[in-house]
mmCIF file of C-alpha atoms (C1' of nucleotides) in Angstrom:
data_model
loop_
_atom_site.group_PDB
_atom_site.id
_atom_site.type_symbol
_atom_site.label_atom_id
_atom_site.label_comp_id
_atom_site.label_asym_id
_atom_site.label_seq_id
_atom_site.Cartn_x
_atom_site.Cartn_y
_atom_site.Cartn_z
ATOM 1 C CA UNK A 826 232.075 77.773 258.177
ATOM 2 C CA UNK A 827 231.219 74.328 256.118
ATOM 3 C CA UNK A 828 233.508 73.448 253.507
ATOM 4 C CA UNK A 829 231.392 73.791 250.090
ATOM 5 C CA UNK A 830 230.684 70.327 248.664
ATOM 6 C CA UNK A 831 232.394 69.931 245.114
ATOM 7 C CA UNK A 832 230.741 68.530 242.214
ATOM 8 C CA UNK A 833 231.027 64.769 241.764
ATOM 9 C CA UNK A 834 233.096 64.120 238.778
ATOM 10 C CA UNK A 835 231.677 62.401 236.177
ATOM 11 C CA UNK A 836 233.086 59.208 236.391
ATOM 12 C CA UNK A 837 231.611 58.562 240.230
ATOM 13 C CA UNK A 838 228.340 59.442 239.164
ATOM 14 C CA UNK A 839 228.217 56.748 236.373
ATOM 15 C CA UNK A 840 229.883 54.127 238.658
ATOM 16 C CA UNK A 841 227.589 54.674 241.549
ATOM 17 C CA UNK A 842 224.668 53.849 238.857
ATOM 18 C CA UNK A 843 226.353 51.245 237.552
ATOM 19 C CA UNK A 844 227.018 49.553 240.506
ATOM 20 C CA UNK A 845 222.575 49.606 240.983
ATOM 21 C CA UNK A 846 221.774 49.421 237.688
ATOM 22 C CA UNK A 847 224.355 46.879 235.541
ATOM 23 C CA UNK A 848 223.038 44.799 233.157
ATOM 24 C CA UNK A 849 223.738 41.126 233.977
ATOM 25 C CA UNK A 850 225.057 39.326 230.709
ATOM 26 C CA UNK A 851 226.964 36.326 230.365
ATOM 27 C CA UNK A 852 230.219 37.553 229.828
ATOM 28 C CA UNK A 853 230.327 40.047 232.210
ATOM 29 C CA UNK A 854 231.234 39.861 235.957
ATOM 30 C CA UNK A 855 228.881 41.859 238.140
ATOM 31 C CA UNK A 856 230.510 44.379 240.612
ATOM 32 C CA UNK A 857 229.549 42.822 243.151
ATOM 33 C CA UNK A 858 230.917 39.274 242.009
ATOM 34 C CA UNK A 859 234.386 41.295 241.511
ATOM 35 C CA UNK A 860 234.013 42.642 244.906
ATOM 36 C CA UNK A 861 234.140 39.155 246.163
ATOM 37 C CA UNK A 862 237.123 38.256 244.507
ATOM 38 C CA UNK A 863 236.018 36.991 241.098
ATOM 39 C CA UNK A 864 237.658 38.343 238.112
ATOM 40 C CA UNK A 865 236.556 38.556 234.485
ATOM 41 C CA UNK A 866 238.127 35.379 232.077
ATOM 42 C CA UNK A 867 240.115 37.684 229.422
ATOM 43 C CA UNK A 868 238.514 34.613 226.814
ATOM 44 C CA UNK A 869 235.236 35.485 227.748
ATOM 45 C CA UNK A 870 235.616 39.434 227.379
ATOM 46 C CA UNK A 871 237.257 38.542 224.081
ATOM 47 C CA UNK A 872 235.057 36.448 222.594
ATOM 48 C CA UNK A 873 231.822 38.471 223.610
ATOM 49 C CA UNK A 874 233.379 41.950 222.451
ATOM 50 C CA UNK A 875 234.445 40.040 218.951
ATOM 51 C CA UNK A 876 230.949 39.271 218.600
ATOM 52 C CA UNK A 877 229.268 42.735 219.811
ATOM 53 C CA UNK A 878 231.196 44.757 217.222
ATOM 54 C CA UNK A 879 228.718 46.457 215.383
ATOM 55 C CA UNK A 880 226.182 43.519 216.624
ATOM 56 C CA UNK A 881 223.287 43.564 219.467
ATOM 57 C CA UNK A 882 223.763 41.734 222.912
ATOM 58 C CA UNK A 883 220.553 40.160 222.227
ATOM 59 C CA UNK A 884 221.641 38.133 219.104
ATOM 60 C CA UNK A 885 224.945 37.753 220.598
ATOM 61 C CA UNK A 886 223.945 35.691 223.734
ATOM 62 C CA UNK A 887 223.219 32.213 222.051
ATOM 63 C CA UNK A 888 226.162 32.404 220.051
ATOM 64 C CA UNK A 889 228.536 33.515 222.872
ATOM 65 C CA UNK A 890 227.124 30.166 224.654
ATOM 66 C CA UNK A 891 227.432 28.306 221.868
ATOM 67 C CA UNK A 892 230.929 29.052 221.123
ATOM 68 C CA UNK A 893 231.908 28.423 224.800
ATOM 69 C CA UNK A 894 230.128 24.881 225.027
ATOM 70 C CA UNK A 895 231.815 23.955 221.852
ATOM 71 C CA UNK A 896 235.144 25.693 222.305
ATOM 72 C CA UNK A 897 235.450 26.211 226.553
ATOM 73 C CA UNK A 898 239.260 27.913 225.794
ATOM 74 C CA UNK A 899 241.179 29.948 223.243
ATOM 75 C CA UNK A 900 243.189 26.458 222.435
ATOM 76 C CA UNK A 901 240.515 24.640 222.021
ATOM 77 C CA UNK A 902 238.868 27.432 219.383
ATOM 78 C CA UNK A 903 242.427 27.302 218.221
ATOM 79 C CA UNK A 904 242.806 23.724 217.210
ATOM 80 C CA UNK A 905 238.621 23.787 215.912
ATOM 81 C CA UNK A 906 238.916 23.415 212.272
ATOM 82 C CA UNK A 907 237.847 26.737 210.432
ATOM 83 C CA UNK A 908 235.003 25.193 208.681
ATOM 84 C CA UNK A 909 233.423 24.136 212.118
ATOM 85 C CA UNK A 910 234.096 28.149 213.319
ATOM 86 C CA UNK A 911 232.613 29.276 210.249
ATOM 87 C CA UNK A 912 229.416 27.186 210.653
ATOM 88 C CA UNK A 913 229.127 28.281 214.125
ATOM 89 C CA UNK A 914 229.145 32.163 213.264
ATOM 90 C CA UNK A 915 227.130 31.221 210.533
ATOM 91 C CA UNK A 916 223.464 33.701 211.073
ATOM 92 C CA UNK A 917 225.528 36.347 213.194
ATOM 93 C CA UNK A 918 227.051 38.432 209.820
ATOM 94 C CA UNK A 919 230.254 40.270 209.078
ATOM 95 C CA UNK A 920 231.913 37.017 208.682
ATOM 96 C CA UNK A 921 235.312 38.488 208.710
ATOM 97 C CA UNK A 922 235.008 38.123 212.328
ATOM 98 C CA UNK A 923 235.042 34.170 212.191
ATOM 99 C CA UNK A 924 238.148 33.718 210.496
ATOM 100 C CA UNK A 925 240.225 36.874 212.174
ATOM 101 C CA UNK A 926 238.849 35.094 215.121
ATOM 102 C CA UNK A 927 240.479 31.630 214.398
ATOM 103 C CA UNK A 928 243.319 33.561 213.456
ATOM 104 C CA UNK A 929 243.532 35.218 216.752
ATOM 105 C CA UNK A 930 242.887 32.447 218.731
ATOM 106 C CA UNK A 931 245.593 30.607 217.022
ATOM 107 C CA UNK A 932 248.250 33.932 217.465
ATOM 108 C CA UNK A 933 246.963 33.141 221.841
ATOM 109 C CA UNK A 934 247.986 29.625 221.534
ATOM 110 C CA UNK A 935 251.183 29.483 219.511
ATOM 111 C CA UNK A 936 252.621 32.941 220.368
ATOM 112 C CA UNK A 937 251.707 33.838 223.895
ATOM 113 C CA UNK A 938 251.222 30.154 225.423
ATOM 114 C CA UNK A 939 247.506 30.116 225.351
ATOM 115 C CA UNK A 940 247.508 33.350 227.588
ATOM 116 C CA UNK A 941 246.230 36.799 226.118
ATOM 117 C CA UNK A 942 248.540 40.389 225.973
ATOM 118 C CA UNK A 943 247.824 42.240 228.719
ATOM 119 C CA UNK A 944 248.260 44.976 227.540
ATOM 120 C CA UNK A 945 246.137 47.644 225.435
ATOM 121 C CA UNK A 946 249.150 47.450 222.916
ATOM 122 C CA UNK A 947 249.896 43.933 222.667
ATOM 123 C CA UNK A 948 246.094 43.486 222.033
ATOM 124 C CA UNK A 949 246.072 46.209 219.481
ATOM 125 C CA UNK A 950 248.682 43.981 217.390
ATOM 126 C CA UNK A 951 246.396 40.583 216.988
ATOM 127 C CA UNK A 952 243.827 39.684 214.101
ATOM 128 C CA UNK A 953 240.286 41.235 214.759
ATOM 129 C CA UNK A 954 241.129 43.564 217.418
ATOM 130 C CA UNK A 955 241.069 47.328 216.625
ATOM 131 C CA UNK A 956 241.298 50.308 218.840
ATOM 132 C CA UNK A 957 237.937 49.704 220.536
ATOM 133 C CA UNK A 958 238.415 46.226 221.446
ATOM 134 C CA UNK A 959 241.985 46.365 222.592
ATOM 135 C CA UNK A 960 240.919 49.494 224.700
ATOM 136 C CA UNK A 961 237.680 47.007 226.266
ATOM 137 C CA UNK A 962 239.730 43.487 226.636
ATOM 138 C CA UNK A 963 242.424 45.345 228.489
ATOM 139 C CA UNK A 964 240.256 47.232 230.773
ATOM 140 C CA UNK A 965 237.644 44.900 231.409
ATOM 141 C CA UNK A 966 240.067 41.559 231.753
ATOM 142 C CA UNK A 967 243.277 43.049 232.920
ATOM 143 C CA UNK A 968 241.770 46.641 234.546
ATOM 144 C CA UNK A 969 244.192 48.459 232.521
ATOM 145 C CA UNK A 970 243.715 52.495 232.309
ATOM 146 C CA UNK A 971 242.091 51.893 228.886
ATOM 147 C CA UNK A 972 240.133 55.014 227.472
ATOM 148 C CA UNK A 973 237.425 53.080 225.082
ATOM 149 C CA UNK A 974 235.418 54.480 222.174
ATOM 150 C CA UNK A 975 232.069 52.842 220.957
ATOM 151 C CA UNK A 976 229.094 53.999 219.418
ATOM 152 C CA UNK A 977 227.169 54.195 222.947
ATOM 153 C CA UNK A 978 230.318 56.042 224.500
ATOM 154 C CA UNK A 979 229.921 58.414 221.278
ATOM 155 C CA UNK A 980 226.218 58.967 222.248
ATOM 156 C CA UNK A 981 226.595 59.407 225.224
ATOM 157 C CA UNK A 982 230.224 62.088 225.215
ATOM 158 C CA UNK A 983 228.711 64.217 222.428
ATOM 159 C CA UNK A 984 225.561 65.044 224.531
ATOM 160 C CA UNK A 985 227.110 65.456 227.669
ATOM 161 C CA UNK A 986 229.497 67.946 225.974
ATOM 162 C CA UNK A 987 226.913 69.058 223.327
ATOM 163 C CA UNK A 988 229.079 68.835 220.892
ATOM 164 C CA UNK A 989 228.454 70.211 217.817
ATOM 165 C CA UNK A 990 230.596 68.833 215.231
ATOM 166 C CA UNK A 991 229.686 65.981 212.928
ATOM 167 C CA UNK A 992 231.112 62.253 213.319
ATOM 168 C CA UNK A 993 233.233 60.908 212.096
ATOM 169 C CA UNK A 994 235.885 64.066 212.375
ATOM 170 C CA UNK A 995 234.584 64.635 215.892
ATOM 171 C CA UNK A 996 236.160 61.674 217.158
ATOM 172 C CA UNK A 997 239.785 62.541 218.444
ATOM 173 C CA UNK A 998 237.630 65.677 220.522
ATOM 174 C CA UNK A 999 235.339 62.750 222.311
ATOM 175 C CA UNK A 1000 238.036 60.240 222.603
ATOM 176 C CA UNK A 1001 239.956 63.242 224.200
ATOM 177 C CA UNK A 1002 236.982 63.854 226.708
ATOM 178 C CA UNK A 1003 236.914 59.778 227.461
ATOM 179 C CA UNK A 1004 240.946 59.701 228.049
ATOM 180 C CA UNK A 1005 239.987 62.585 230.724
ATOM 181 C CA UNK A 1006 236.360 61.043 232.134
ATOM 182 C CA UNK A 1007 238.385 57.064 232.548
ATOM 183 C CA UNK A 1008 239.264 56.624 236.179
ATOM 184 C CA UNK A 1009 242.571 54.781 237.335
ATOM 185 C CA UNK A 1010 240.600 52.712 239.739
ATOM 186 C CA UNK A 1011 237.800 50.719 237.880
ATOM 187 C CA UNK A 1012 238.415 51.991 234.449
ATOM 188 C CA UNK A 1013 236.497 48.625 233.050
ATOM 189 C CA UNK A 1014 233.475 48.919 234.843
ATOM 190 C CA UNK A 1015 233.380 52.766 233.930
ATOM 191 C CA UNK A 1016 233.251 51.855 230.111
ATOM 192 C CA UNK A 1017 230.492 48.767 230.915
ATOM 193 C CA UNK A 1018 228.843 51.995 232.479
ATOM 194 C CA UNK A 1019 229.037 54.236 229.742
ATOM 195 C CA UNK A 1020 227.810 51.337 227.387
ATOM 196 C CA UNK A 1021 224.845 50.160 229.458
ATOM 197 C CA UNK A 1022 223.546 53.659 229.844
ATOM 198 C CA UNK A 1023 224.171 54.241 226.226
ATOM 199 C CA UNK A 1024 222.089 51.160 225.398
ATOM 200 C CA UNK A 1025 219.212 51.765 228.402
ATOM 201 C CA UNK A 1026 219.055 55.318 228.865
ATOM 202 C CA UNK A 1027 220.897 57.696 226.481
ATOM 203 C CA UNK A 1028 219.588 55.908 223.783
ATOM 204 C CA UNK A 1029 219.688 57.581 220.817
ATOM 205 C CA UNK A 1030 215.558 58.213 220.092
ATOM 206 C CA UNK A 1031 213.694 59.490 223.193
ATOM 207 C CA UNK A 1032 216.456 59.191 226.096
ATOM 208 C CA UNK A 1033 215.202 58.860 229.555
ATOM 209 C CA UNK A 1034 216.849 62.030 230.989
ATOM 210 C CA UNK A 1035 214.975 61.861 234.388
ATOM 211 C CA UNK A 1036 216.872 58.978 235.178
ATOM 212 C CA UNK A 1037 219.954 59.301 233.841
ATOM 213 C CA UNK A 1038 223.296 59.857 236.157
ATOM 214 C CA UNK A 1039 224.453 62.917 233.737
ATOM 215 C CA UNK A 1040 221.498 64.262 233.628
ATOM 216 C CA UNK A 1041 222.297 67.714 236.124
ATOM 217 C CA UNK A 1042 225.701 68.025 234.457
ATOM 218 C CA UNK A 1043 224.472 67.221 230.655
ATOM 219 C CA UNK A 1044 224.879 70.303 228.369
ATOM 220 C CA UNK A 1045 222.486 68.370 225.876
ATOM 221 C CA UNK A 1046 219.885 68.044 228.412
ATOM 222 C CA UNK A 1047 220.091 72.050 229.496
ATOM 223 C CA UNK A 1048 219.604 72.371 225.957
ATOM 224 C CA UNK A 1049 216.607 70.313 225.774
ATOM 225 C CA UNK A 1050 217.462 68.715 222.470
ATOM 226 C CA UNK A 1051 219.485 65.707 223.337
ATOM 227 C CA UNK A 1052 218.195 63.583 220.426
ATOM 228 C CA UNK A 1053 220.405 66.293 218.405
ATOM 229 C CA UNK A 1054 223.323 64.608 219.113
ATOM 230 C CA UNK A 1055 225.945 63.084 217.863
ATOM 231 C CA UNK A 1056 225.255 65.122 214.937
ATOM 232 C CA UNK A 1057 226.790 62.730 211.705
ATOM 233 C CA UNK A 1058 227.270 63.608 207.893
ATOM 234 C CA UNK A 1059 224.948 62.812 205.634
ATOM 235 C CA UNK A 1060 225.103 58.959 204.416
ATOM 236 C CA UNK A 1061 224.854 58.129 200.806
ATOM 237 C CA UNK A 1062 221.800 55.408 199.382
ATOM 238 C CA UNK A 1063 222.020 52.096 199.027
ATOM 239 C CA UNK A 1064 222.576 51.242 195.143
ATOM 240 C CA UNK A 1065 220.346 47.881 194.197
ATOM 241 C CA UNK A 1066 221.763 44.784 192.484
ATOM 242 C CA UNK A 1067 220.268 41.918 191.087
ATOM 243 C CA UNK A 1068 221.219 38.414 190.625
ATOM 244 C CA UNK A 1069 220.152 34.754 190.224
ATOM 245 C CA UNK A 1070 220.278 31.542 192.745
ATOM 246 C CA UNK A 1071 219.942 28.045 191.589
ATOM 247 C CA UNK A 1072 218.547 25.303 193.941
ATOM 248 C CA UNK A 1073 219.037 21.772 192.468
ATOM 249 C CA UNK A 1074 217.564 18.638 194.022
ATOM 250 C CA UNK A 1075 218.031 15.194 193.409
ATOM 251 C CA UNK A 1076 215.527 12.531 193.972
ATOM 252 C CA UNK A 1077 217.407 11.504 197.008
ATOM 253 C CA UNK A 1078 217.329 15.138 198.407
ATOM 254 C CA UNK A 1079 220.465 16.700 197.419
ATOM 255 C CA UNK A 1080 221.394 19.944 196.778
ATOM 256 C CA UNK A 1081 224.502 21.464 194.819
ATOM 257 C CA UNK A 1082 226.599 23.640 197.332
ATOM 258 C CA UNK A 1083 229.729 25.987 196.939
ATOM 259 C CA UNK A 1084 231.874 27.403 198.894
ATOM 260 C CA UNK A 1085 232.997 31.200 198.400
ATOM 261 C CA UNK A 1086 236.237 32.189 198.275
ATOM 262 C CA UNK A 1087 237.862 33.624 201.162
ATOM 263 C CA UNK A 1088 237.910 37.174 200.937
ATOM 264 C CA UNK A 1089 235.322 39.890 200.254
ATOM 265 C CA UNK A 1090 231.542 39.677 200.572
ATOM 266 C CA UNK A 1091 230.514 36.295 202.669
ATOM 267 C CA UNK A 1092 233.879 35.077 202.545
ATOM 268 C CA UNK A 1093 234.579 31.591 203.604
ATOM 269 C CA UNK A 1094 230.699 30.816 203.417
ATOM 270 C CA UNK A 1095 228.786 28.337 201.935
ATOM 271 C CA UNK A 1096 226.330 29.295 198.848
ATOM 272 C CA UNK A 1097 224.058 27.403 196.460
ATOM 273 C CA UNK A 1098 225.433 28.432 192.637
ATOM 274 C CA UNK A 1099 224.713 32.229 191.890
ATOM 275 C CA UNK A 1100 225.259 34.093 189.223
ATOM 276 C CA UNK A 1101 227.512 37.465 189.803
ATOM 277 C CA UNK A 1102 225.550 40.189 191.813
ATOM 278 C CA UNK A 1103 224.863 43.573 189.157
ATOM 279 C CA UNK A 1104 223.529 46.736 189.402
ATOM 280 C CA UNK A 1105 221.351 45.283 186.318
ATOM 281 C CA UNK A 1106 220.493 41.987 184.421
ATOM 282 C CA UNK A 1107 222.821 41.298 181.558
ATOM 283 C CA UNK A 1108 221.293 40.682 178.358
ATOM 284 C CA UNK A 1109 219.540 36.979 177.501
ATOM 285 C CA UNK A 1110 218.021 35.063 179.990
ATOM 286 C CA UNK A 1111 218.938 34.689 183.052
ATOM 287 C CA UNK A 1112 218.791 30.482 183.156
ATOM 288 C CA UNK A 1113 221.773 30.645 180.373
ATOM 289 C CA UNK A 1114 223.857 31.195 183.283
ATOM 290 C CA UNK A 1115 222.880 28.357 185.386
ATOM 291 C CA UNK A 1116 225.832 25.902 186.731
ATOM 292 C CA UNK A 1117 224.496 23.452 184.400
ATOM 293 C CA UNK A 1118 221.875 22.817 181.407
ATOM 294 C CA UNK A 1119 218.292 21.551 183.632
ATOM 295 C CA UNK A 1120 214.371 22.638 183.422
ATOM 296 C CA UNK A 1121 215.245 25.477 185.408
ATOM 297 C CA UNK A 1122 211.741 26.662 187.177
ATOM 298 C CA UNK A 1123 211.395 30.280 188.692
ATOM 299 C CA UNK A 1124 209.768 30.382 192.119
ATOM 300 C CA UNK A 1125 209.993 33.568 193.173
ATOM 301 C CA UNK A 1126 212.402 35.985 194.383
ATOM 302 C CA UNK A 1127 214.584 37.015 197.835
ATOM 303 C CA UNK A 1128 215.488 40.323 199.349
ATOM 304 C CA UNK A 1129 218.301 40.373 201.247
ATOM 305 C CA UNK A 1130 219.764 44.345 202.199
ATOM 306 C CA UNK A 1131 223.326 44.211 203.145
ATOM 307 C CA UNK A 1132 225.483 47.288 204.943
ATOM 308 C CA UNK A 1133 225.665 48.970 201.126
ATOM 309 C CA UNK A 1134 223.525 47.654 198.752
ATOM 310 C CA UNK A 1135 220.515 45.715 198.382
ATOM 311 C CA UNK A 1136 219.988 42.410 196.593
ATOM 312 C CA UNK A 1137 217.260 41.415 194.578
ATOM 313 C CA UNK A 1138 217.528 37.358 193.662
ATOM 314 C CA UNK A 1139 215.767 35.816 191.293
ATOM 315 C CA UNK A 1140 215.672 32.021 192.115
ATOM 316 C CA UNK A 1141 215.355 28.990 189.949
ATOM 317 C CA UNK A 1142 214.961 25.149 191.178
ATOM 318 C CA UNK A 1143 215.590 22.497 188.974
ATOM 319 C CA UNK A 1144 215.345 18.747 189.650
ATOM 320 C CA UNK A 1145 217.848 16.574 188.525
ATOM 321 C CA UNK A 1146 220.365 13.799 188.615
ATOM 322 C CA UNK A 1147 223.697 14.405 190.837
ATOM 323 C CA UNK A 1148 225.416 15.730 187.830
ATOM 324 C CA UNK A 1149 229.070 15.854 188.720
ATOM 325 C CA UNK A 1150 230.131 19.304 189.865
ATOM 326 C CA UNK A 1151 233.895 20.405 189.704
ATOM 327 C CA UNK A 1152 233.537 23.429 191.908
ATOM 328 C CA UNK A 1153 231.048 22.237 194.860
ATOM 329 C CA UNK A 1154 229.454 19.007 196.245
ATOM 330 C CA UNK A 1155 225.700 17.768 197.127
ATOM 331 C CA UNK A 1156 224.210 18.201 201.103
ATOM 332 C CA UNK A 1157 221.600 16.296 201.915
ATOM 333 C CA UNK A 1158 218.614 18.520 203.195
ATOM 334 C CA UNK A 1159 218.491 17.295 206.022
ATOM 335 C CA UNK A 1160 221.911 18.127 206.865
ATOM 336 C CA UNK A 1161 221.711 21.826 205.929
ATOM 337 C CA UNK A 1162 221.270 23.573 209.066
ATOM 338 C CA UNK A 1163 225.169 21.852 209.956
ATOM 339 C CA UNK A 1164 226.346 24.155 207.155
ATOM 340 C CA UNK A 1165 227.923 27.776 206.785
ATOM 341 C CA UNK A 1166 224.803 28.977 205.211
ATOM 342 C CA UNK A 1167 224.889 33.009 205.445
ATOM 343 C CA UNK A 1168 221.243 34.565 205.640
ATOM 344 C CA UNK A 1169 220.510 35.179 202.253
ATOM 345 C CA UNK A 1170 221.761 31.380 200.716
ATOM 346 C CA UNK A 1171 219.070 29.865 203.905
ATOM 347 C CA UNK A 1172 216.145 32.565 202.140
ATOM 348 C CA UNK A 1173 217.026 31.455 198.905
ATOM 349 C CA UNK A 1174 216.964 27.440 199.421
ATOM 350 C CA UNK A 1175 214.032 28.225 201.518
ATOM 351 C CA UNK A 1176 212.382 29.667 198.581
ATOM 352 C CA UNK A 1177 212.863 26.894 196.485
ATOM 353 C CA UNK A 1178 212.583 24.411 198.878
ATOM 354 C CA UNK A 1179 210.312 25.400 201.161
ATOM 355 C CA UNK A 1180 210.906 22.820 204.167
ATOM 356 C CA UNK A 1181 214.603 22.782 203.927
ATOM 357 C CA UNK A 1182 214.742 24.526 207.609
ATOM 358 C CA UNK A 1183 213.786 23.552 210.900
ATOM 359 C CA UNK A 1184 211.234 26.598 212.096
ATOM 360 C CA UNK A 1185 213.288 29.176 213.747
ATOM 361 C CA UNK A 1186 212.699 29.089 217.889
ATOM 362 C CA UNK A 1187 210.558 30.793 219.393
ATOM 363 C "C1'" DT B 599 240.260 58.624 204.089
ATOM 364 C "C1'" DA B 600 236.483 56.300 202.371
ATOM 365 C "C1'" DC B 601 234.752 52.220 201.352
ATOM 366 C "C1'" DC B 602 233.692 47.400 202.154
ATOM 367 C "C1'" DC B 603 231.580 44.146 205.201
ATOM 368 C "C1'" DG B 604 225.496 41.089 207.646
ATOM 369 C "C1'" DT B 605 221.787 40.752 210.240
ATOM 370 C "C1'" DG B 606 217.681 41.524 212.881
ATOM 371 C "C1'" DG B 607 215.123 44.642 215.876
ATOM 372 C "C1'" DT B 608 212.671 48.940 216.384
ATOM 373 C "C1'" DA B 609 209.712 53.038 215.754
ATOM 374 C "C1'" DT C 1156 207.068 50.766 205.331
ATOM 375 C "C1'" DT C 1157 211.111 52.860 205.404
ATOM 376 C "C1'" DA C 1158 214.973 54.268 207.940
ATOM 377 C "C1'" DC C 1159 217.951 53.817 211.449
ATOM 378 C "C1'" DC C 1160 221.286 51.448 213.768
ATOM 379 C "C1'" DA C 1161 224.109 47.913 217.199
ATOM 380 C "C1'" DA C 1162 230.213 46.891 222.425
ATOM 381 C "C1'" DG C 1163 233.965 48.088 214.610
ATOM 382 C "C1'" DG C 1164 237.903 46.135 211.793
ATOM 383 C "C1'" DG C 1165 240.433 45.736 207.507
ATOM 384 C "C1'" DT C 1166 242.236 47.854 203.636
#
DNA sequence: TACCCGTGGTA
DNA sequence: TTACCAAGGGT
């Protein structure tokens, strides 16, 4: 009498797809490189998964070379000054990142001799790393038995369980079902696995269930309704503010920079002089709060939506003489693009000056 | 715990 | 066009 074959568990099924259907990314050494002896640089998986938190692969590519041409180890980013980091990250958001990441960097060097923790734990303990990247660096670079959590692994655990409770208190159930799903053998490429079929197949509009790995042992799919998951609680709406951004140019092509201070919204980055950010307009006009008295002309406004509120700025260009500034210091135009210049402060100088930046590249 | 923290792509 | 959301962390 045959013996009856047993289910594959999960965790072969996802590796056997992963092993035909990886994405190839800079970062990330291909199972078959690893077969032939080459193993993943724990400053590479670092770096990239740093940069991926809460960001897309695709804008994280240039950067991720960038960084390595100008920084090839974690003592050289450790030595960089922070400026340079900050101008680097400058474009990619959530700029928290840049300095925990100098911080971190500089933790590697002077603490561990310019080697990373090996371990989930010691990873846990350093600047920028929370529970999901501690769990990723130490499977991925040092193939530790790491369970990791991510919004793809989310996706993808609440349909295959169909599970019905809302995020965020759902979370200790699907971490539970990833501690159980994580094999002791390649638990690094199983979370890669879970995360590229989160971000090709179980996406989370209109899945591609007929070729998905999961899809005869899915409970969301049986259900025909996998879109339903991961059911979340209701978000609130984003509150509006308004504000006002002066752009002053010299004859010789100046303009008046500041830099923020280092904590809170844009911290660490540069800005041309703003007034504060309101849910409305304080009485009298808005030029009476300009950094200093000029013919202050209004061209137009910016939009600029941020994680919880939108901004509405109003901005003003004035030309004038380099009238001395206490608080900030005149950049030539041309030397802009060299500068910590978040998203918004490049719209707004672009607004009032409207060839300050080189055309993005195609 | 709940809130703060960017940006750009997609449907 | 609006809404969603992407390899989350800090406080």
């Amino acid at each position: 009498m045959m013996l009856q074959n047993s289910p594959k568990p999960h965790a072969e099924l996802i590796l056997a797809w992963y092993d035909r259907h990886h994405r190839e990314l800079p970062w990330r050494v291909s199972p078959s490189s690893a077969k032939a002896g080459k193993s993943a640089d724990p400053y590479h998986i670092w770096l990239s998964e740093v940069m991926l938190q809460q960001t897309t692969v695709q804008a994280v590519k240039p950067y991720f070379n960038k960084f390595l041409s100008l920084w090839p180890s974690v003592n050289d980013l450790a030595a960089a000054p922070v400026e340079d980091v900050m101008a680097a990250w400058a474009g990619l958001g959530y700029y928290a990142r840049a300095r925990n990441l100098k911080k971190c960097a500089e933790a590697v060097a002077a603490g561990h001799g310019g080697k990373f923790p090996d371990t989930e734990a010691g990873l846990r303990a350093l600047p920028g790393i929370g529970d999901y990247t501690a769990a990723a660096v130490a499977a991925i670079a040092f193939k530790r038995q790491a369970a990791v959590m991510d919004g793809n692994i989310e996706r993808v655990v609440s349909r295959l369980y169909a599970i019905d409770a809302p995020l965020p208190g759902s979370k200790p159930l699907m971490k539970a079902k990833v501690v159980e799903l994580t094999p002791p053998d390649r638990p690094g490429d199983f979370a890669q696995a879970m995360m590229d079929l989160g971000a090709t197949i179980c996406t989370p509009k209109r899945p591609t269930c007929a070729l998905c790995p999961f899809r005869d042992v899915c409970l969301a799919f049986a259900e025909h309704d996998p879109e339903r998951f991961p059911v979340k609680a209701a978000k609130k709406e984003k509150p509006v503010r308004q504000g006002a951004a002066f752009v002053a140019v010299t004859p010789d092509g100046e303009v008046l920079l500041r830099r923020r201070v280092n904590s809170g919204l844009l911290g660490g980055m540069t800005e041309v002089p703003t007034t504060a950010w309101t849910s409305r307009l304080d009485g009298g006009t808005t030029t009476q709060h300009a950094p200093f008295a000029a013919a202050w002309e209004p061209c137009g406004t910016v939009v600029h939506v941020f994680t919880h509120f939108e901004l509405r700025l109003s901005v003003f260009r004035a030309r004038t003489s380099r009238v001395e500034s206490t608080d900030g210091w005149w950049e030539p135009v041309t030397s802009l693009d060299a500068q910590a210049l978040p998203t918004v402060m490049k719209k707004a100088i672009s607004q009032a000056v409207p060839l300050a930046f080189a055309p993005a590249k195609p």
